[in-house]
mmCIF file of N, CA and C in Angstrom:
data_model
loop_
_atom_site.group_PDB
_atom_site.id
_atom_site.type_symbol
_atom_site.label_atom_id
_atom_site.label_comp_id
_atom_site.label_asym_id
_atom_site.label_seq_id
_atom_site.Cartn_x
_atom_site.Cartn_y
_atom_site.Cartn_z
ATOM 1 N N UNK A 85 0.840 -1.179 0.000
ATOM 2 C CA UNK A 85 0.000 0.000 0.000
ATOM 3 C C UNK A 85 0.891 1.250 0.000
ATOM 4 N N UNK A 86 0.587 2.359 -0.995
ATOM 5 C CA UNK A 86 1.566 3.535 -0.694
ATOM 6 C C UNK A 86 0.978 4.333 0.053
ATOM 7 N N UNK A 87 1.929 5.034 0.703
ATOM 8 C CA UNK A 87 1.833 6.192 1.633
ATOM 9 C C UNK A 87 1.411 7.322 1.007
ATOM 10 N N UNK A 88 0.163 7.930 1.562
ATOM 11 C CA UNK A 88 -0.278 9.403 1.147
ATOM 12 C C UNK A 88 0.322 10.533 1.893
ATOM 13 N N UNK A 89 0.659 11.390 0.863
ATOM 14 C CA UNK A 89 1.736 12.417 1.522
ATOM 15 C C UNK A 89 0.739 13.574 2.647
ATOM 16 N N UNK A 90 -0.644 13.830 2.274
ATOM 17 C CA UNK A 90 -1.111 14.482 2.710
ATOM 18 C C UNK A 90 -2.232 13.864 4.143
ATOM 19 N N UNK A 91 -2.051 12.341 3.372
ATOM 20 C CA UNK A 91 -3.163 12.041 4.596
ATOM 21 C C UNK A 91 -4.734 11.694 3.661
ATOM 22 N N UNK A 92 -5.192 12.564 2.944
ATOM 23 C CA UNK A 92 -6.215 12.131 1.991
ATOM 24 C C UNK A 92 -6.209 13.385 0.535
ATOM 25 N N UNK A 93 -6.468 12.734 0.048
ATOM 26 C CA UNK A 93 -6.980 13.977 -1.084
ATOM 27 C C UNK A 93 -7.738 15.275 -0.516
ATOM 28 N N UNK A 94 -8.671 15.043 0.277
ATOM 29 C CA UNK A 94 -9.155 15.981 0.808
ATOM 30 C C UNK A 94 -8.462 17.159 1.622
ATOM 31 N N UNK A 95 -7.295 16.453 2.144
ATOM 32 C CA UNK A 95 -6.456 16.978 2.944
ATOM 33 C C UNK A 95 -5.587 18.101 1.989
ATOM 34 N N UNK A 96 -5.198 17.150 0.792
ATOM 35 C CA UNK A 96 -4.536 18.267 -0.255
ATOM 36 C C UNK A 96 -5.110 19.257 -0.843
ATOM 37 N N UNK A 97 -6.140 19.137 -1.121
ATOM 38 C CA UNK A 97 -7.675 19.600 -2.260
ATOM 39 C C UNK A 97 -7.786 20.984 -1.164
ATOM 40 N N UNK A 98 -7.782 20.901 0.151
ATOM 41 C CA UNK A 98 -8.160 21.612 0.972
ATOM 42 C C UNK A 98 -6.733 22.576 1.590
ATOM 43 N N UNK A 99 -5.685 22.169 1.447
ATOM 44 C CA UNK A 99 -4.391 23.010 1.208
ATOM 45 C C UNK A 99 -4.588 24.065 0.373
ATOM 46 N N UNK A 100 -4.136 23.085 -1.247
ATOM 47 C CA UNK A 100 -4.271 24.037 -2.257
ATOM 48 C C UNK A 100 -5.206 24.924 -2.253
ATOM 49 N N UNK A 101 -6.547 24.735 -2.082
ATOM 50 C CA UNK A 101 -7.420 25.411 -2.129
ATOM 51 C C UNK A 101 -6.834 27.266 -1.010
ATOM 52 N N UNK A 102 -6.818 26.559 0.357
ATOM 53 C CA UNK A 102 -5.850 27.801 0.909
ATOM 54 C C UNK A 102 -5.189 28.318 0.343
ATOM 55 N N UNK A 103 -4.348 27.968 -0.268
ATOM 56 C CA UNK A 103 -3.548 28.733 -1.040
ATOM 57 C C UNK A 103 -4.106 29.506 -2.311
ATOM 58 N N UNK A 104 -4.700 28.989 -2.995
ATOM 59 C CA UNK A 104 -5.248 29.606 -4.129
ATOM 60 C C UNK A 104 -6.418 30.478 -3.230
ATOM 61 N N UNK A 105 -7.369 30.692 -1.985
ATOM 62 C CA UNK A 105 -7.202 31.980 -1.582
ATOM 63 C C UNK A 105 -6.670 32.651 -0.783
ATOM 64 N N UNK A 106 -5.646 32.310 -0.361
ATOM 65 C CA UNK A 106 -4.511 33.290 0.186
ATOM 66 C C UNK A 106 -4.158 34.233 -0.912
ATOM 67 N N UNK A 107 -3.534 33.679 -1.952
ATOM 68 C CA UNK A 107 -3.082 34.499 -3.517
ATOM 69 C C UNK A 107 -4.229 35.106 -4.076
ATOM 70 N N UNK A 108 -5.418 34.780 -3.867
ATOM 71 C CA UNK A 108 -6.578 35.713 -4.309
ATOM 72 C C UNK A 108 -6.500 37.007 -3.189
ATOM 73 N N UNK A 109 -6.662 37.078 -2.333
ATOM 74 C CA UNK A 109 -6.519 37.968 -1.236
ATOM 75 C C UNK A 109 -5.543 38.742 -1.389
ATOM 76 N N UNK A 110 -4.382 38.390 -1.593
ATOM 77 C CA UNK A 110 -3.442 39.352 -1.846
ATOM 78 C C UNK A 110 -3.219 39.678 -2.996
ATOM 79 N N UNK A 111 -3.872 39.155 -3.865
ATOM 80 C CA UNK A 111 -3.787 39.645 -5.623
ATOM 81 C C UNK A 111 -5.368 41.314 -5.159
ATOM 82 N N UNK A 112 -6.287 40.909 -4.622
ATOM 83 C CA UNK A 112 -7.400 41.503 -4.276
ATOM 84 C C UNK A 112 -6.696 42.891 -3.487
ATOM 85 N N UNK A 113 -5.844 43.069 -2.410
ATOM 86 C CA UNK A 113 -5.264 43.673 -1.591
ATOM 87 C C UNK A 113 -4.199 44.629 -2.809
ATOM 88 N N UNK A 114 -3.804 44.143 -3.512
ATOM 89 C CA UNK A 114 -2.832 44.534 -4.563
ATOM 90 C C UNK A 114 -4.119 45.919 -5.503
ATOM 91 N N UNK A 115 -4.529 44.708 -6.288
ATOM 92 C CA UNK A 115 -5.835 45.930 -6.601
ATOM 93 C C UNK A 115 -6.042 46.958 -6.262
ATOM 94 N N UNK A 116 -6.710 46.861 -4.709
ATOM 95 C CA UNK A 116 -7.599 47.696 -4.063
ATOM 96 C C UNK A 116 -6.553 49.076 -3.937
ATOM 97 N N UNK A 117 -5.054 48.613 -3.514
ATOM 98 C CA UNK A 117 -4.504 49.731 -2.889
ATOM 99 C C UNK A 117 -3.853 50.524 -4.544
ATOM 100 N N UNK A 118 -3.815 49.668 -5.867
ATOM 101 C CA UNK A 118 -3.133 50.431 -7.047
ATOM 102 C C UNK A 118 -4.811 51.558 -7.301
ATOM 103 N N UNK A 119 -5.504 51.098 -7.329
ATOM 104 C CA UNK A 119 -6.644 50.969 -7.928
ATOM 105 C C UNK A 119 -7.304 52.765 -7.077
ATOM 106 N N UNK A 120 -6.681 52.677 -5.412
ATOM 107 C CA UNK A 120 -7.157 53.966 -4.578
ATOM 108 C C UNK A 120 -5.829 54.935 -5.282
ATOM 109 N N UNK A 121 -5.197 54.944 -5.655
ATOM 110 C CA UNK A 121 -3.968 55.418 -6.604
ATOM 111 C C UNK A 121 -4.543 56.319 -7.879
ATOM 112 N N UNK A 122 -5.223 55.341 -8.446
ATOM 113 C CA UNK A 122 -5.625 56.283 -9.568
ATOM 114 C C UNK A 122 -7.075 56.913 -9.894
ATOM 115 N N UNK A 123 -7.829 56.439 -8.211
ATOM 116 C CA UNK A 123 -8.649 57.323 -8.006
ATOM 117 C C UNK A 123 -8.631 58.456 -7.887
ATOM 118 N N UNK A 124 -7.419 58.529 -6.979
ATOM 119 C CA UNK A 124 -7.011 59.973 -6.266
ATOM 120 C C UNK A 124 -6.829 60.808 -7.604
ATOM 121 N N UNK A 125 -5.653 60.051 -8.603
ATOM 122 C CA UNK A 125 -5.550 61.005 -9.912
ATOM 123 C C UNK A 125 -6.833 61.571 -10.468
ATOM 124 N N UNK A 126 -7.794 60.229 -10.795
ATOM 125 C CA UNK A 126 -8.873 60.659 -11.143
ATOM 126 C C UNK A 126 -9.542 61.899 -10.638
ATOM 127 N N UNK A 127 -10.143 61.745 -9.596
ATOM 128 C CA UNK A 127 -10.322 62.841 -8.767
ATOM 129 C C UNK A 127 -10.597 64.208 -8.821
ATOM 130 N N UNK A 128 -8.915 64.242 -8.436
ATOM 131 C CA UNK A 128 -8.175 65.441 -8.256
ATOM 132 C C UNK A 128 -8.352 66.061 -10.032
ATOM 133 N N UNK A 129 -8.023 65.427 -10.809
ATOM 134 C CA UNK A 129 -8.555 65.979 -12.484
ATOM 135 C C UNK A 129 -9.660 66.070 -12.387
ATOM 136 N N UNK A 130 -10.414 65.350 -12.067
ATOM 137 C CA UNK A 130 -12.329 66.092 -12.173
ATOM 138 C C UNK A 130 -12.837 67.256 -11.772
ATOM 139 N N UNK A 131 -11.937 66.945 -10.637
ATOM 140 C CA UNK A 131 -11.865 68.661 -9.766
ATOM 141 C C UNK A 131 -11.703 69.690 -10.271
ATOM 142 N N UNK A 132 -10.335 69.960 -10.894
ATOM 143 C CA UNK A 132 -9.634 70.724 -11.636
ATOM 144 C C UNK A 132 -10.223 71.260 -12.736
ATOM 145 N N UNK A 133 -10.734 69.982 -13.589
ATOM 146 C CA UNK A 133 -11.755 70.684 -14.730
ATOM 147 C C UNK A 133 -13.287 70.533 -14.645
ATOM 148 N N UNK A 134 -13.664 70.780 -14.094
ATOM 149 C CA UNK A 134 -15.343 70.981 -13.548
ATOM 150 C C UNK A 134 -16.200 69.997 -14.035
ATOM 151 N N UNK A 135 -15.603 68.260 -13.728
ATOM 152 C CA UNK A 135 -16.250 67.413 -14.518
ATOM 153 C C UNK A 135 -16.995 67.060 -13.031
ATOM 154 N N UNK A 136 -18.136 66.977 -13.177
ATOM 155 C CA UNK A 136 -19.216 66.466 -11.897
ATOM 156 C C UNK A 136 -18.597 64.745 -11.733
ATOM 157 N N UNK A 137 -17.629 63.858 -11.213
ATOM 158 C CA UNK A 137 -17.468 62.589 -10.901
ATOM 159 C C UNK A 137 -18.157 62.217 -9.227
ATOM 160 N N UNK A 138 -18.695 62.017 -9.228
ATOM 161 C CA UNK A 138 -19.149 61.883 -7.703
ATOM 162 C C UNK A 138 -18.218 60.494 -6.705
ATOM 163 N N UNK A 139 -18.035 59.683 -7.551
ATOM 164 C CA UNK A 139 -17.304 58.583 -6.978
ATOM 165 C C UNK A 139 -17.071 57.978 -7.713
ATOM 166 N N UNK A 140 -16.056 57.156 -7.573
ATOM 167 C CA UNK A 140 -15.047 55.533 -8.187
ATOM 168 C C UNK A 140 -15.016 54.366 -7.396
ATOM 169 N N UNK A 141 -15.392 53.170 -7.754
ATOM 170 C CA UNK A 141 -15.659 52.358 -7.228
ATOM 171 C C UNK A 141 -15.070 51.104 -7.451
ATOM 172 N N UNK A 142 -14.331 49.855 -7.252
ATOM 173 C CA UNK A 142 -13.868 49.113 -7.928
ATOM 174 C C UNK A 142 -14.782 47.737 -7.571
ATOM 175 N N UNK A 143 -14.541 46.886 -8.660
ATOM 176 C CA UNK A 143 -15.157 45.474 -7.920
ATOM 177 C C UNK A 143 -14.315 44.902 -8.268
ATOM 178 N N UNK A 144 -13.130 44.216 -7.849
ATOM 179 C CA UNK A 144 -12.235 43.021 -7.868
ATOM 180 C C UNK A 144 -12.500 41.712 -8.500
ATOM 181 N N UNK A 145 -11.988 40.880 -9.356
ATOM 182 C CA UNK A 145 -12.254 39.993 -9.982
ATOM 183 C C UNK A 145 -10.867 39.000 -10.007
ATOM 184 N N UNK A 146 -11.025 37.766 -9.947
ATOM 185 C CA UNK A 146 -9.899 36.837 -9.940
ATOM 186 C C UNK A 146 -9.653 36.462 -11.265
ATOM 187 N N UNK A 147 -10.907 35.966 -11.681
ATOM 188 C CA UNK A 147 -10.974 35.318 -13.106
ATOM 189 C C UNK A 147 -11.655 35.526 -14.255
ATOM 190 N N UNK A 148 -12.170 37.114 -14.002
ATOM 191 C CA UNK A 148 -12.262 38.005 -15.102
ATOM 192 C C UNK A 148 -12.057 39.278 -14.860
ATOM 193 N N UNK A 149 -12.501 40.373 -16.121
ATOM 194 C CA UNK A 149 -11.819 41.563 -15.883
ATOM 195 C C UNK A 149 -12.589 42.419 -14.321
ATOM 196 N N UNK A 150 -12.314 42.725 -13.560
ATOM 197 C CA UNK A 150 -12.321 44.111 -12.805
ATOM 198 C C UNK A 150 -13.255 45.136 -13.232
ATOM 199 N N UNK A 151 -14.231 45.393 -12.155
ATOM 200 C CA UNK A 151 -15.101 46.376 -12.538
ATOM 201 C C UNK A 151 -15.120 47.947 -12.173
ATOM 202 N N UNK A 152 -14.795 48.669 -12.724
ATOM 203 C CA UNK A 152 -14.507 49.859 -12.634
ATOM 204 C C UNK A 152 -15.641 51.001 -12.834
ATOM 205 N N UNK A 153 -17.013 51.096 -11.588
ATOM 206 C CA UNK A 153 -18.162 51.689 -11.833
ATOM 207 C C UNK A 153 -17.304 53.368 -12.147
ATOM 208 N N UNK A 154 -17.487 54.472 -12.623
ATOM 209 C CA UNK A 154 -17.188 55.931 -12.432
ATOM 210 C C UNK A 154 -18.921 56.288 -12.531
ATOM 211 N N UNK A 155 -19.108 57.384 -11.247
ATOM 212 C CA UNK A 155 -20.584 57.704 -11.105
ATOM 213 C C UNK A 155 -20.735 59.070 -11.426
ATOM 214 N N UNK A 156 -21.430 59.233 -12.395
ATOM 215 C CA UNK A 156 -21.631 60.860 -12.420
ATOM 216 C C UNK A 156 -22.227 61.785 -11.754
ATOM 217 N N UNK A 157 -22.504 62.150 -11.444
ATOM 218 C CA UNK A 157 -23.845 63.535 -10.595
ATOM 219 C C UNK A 157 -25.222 63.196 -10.997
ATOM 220 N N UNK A 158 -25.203 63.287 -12.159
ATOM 221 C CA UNK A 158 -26.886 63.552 -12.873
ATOM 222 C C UNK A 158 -26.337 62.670 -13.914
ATOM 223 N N UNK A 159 -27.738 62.318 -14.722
ATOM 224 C CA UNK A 159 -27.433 61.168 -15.669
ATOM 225 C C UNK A 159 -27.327 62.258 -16.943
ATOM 226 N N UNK A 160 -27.744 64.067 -17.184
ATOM 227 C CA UNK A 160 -27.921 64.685 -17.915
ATOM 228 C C UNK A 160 -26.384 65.148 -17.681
ATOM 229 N N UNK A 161 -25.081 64.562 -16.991
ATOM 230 C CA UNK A 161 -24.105 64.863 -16.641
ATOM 231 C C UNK A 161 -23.073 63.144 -17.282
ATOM 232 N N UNK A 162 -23.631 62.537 -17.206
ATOM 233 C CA UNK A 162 -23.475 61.278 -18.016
ATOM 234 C C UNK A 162 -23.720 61.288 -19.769
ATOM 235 N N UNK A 163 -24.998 61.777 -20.014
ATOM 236 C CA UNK A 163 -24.800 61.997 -21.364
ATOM 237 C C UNK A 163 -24.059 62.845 -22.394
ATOM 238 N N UNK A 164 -24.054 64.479 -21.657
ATOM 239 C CA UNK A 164 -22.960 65.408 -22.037
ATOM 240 C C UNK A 164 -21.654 64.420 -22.336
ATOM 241 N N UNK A 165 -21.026 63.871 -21.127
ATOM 242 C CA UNK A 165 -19.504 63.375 -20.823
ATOM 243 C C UNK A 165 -19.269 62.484 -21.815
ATOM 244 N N UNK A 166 -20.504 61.728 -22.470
ATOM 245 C CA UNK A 166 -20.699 60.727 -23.204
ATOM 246 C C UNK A 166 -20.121 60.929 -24.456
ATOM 247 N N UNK A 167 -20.978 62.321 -25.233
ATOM 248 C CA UNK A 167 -21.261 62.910 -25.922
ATOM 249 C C UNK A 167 -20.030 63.535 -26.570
ATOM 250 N N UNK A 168 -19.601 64.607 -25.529
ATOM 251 C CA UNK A 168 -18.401 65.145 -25.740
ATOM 252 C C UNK A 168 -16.840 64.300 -25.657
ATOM 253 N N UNK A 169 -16.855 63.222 -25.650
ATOM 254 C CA UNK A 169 -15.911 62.327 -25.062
ATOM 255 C C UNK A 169 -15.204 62.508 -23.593
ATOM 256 N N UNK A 170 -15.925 63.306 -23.162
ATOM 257 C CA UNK A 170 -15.038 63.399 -21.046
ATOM 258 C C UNK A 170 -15.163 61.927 -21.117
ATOM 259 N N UNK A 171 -15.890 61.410 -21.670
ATOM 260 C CA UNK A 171 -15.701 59.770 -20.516
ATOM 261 C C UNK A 171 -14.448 58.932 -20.708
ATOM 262 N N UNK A 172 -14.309 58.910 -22.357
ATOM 263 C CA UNK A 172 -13.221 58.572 -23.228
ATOM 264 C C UNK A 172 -12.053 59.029 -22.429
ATOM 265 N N UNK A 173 -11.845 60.031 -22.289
ATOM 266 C CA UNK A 173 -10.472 60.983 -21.402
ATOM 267 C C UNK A 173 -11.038 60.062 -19.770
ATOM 268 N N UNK A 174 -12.004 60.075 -19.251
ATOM 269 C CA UNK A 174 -11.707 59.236 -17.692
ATOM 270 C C UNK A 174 -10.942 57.862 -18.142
ATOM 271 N N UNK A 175 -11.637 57.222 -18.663
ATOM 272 C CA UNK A 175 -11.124 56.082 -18.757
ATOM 273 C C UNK A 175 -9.405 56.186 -19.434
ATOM 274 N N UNK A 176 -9.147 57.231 -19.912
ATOM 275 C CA UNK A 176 -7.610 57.628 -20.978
ATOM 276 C C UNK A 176 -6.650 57.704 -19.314
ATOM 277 N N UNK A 177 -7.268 58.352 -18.154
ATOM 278 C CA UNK A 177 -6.815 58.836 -17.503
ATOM 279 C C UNK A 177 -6.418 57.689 -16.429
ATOM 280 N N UNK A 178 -7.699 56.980 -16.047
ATOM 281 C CA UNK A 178 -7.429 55.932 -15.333
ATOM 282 C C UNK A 178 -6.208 54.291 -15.585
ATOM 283 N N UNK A 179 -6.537 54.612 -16.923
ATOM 284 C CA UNK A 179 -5.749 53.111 -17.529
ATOM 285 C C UNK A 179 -4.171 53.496 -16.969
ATOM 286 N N UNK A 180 -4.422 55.247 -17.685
ATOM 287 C CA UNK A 180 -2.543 55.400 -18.127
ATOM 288 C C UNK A 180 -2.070 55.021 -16.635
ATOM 289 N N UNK A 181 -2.759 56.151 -15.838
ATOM 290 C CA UNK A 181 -2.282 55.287 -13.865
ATOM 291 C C UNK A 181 -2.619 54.295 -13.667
ATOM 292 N N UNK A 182 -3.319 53.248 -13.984
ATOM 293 C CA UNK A 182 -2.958 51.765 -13.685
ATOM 294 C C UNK A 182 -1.964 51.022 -14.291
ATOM 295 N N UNK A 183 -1.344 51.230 -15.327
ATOM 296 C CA UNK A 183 -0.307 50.968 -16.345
ATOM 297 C C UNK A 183 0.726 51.129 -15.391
ATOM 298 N N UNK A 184 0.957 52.321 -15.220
ATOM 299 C CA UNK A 184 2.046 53.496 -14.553
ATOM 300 C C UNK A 184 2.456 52.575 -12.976
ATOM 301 N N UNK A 185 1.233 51.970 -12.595
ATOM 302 C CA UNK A 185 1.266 51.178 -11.232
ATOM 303 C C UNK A 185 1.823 50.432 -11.573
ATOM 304 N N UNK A 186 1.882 49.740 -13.169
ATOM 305 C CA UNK A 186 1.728 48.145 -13.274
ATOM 306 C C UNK A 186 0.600 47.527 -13.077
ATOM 307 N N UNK A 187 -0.140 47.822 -12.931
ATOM 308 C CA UNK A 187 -1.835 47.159 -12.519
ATOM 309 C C UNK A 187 -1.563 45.745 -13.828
ATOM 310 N N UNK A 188 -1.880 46.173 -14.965
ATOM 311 C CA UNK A 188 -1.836 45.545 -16.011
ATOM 312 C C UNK A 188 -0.773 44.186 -16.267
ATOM 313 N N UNK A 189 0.528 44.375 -15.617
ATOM 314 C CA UNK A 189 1.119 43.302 -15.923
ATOM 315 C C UNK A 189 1.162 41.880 -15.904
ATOM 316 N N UNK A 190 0.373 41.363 -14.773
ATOM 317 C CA UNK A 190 0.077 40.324 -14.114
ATOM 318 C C UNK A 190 -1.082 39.831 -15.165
ATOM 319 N N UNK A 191 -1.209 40.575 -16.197
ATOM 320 C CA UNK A 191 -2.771 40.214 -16.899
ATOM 321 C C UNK A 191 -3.831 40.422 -16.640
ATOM 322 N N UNK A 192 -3.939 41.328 -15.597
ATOM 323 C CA UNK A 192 -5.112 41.748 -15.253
ATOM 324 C C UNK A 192 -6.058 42.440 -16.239
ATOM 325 N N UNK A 193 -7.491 42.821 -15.982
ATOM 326 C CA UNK A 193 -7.719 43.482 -16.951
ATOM 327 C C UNK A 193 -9.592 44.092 -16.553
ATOM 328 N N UNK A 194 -9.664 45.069 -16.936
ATOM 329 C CA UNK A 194 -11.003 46.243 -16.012
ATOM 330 C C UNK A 194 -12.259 46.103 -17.151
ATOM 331 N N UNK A 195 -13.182 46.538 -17.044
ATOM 332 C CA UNK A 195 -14.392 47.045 -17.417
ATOM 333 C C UNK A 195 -14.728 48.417 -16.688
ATOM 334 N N UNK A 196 -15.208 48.873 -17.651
ATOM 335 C CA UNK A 196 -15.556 50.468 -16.712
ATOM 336 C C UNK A 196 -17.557 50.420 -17.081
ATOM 337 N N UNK A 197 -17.967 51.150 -16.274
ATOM 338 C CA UNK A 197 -19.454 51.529 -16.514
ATOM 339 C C UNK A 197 -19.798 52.471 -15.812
ATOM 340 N N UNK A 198 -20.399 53.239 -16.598
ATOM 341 C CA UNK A 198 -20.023 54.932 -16.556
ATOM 342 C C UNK A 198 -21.849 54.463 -16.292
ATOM 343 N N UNK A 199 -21.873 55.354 -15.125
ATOM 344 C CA UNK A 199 -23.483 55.910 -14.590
ATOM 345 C C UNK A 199 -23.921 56.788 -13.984
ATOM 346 N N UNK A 200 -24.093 56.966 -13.108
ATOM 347 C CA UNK A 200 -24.857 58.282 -12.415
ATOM 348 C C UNK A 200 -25.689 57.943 -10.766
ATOM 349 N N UNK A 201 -25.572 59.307 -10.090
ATOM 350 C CA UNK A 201 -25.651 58.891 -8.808
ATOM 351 C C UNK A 201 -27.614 59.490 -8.880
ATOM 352 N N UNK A 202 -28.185 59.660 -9.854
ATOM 353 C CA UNK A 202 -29.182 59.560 -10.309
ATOM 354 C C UNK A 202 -29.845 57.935 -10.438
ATOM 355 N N UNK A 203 -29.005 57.348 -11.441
ATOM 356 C CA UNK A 203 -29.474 56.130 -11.473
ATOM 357 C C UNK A 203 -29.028 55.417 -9.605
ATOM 358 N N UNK A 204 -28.082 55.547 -8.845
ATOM 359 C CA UNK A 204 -28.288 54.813 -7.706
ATOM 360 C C UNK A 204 -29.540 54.897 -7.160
ATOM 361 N N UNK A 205 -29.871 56.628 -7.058
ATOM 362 C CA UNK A 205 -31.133 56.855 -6.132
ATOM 363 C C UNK A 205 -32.145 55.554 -6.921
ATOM 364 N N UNK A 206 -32.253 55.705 -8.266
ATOM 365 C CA UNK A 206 -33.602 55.448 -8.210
ATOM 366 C C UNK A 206 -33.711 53.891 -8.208
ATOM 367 N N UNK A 207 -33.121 53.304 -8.359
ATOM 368 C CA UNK A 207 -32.271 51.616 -7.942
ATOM 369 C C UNK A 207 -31.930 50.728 -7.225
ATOM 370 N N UNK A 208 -31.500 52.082 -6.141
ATOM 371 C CA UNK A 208 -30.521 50.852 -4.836
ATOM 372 C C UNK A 208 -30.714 52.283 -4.012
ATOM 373 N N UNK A 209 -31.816 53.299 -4.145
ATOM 374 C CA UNK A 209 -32.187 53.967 -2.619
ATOM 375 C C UNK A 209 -30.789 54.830 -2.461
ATOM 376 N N UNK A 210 -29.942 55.128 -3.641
ATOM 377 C CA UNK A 210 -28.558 55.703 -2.949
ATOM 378 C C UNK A 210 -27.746 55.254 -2.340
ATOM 379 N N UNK A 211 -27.663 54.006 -2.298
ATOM 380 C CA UNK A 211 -26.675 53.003 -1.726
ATOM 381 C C UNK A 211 -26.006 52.406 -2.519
ATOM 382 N N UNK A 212 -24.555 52.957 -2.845
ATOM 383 C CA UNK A 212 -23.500 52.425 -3.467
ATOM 384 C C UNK A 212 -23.872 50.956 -3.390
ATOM 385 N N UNK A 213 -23.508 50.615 -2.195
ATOM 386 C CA UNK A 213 -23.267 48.564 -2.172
ATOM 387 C C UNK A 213 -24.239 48.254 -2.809
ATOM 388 N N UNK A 214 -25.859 48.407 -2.312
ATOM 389 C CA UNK A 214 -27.010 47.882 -3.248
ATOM 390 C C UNK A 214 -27.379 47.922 -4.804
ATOM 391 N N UNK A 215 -26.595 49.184 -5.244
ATOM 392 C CA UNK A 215 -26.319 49.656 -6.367
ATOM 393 C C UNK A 215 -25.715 48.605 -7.035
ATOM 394 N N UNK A 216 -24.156 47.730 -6.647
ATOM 395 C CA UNK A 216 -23.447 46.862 -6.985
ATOM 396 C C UNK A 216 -23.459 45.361 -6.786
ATOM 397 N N UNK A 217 -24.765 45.208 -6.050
ATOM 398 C CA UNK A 217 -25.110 43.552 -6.229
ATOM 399 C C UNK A 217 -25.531 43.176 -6.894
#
């Protein structure tokens, strides 16, 4: 009879598994802190040029792309941005600082969805989180 190194499959199945989320967690932790990085850029440019951004939001993903909500003020503040390409330039703005982090190297890779803190109210009551389930 051979000797099992772990004791049972289960025993291994349930290692690896730790491990594969330990490395999610800190791939997640990695994200979160590049990701508050090029919020701030973001931001601070919205500011500067009188673009109404109300918030940035990320949703983390292991095994697909990363969700990158940007919320506008008014949704009549969403279509302008649309329109005129501001949104084109957020997203120009955000990539180049995630690049700049390295965000990208590991293969990572985002989705953005451009909305409005109009559409939260009338959706999820103004609640970011409810907004994103």
């Amino acid at each position: 009879m051979r000797k099992r190194r772990f004791g049972s499959i289960s025993a291994f199945a349930k290692g690896r598994l730790g491990d594969v989320i330990e490395e999610g967690r800190k791939d997640e932790k990695e994200q979160i802190v590049m990701f508050g990085k090029a919020k701030t850029v973001l931001m601070n440019w919205a500011a500067e040029n009188g673009i109404h951004v109300s918030e940035m939001l990320l949703v983390p993903m292991m095994t697909r792309p990363s969700e990158i909500y940007v919320f506008y003020k008014t949704d009549d503040d969403m279509i302008a941005y649309r329109d005129n390409r501001t949104t084109n330039e957020v997203k120009h703005i955000v990539v180049k600082e995630l690049e700049d982090l390295g965000y990208f190297s590991s293969g990572r890779l985002v989705w953005f969805v451009f909305t409005s803190d109009d559409d939260v109210n009338r959706n999820a009551m103004g609640d970011y989180y409810l907004y994103l389930r």
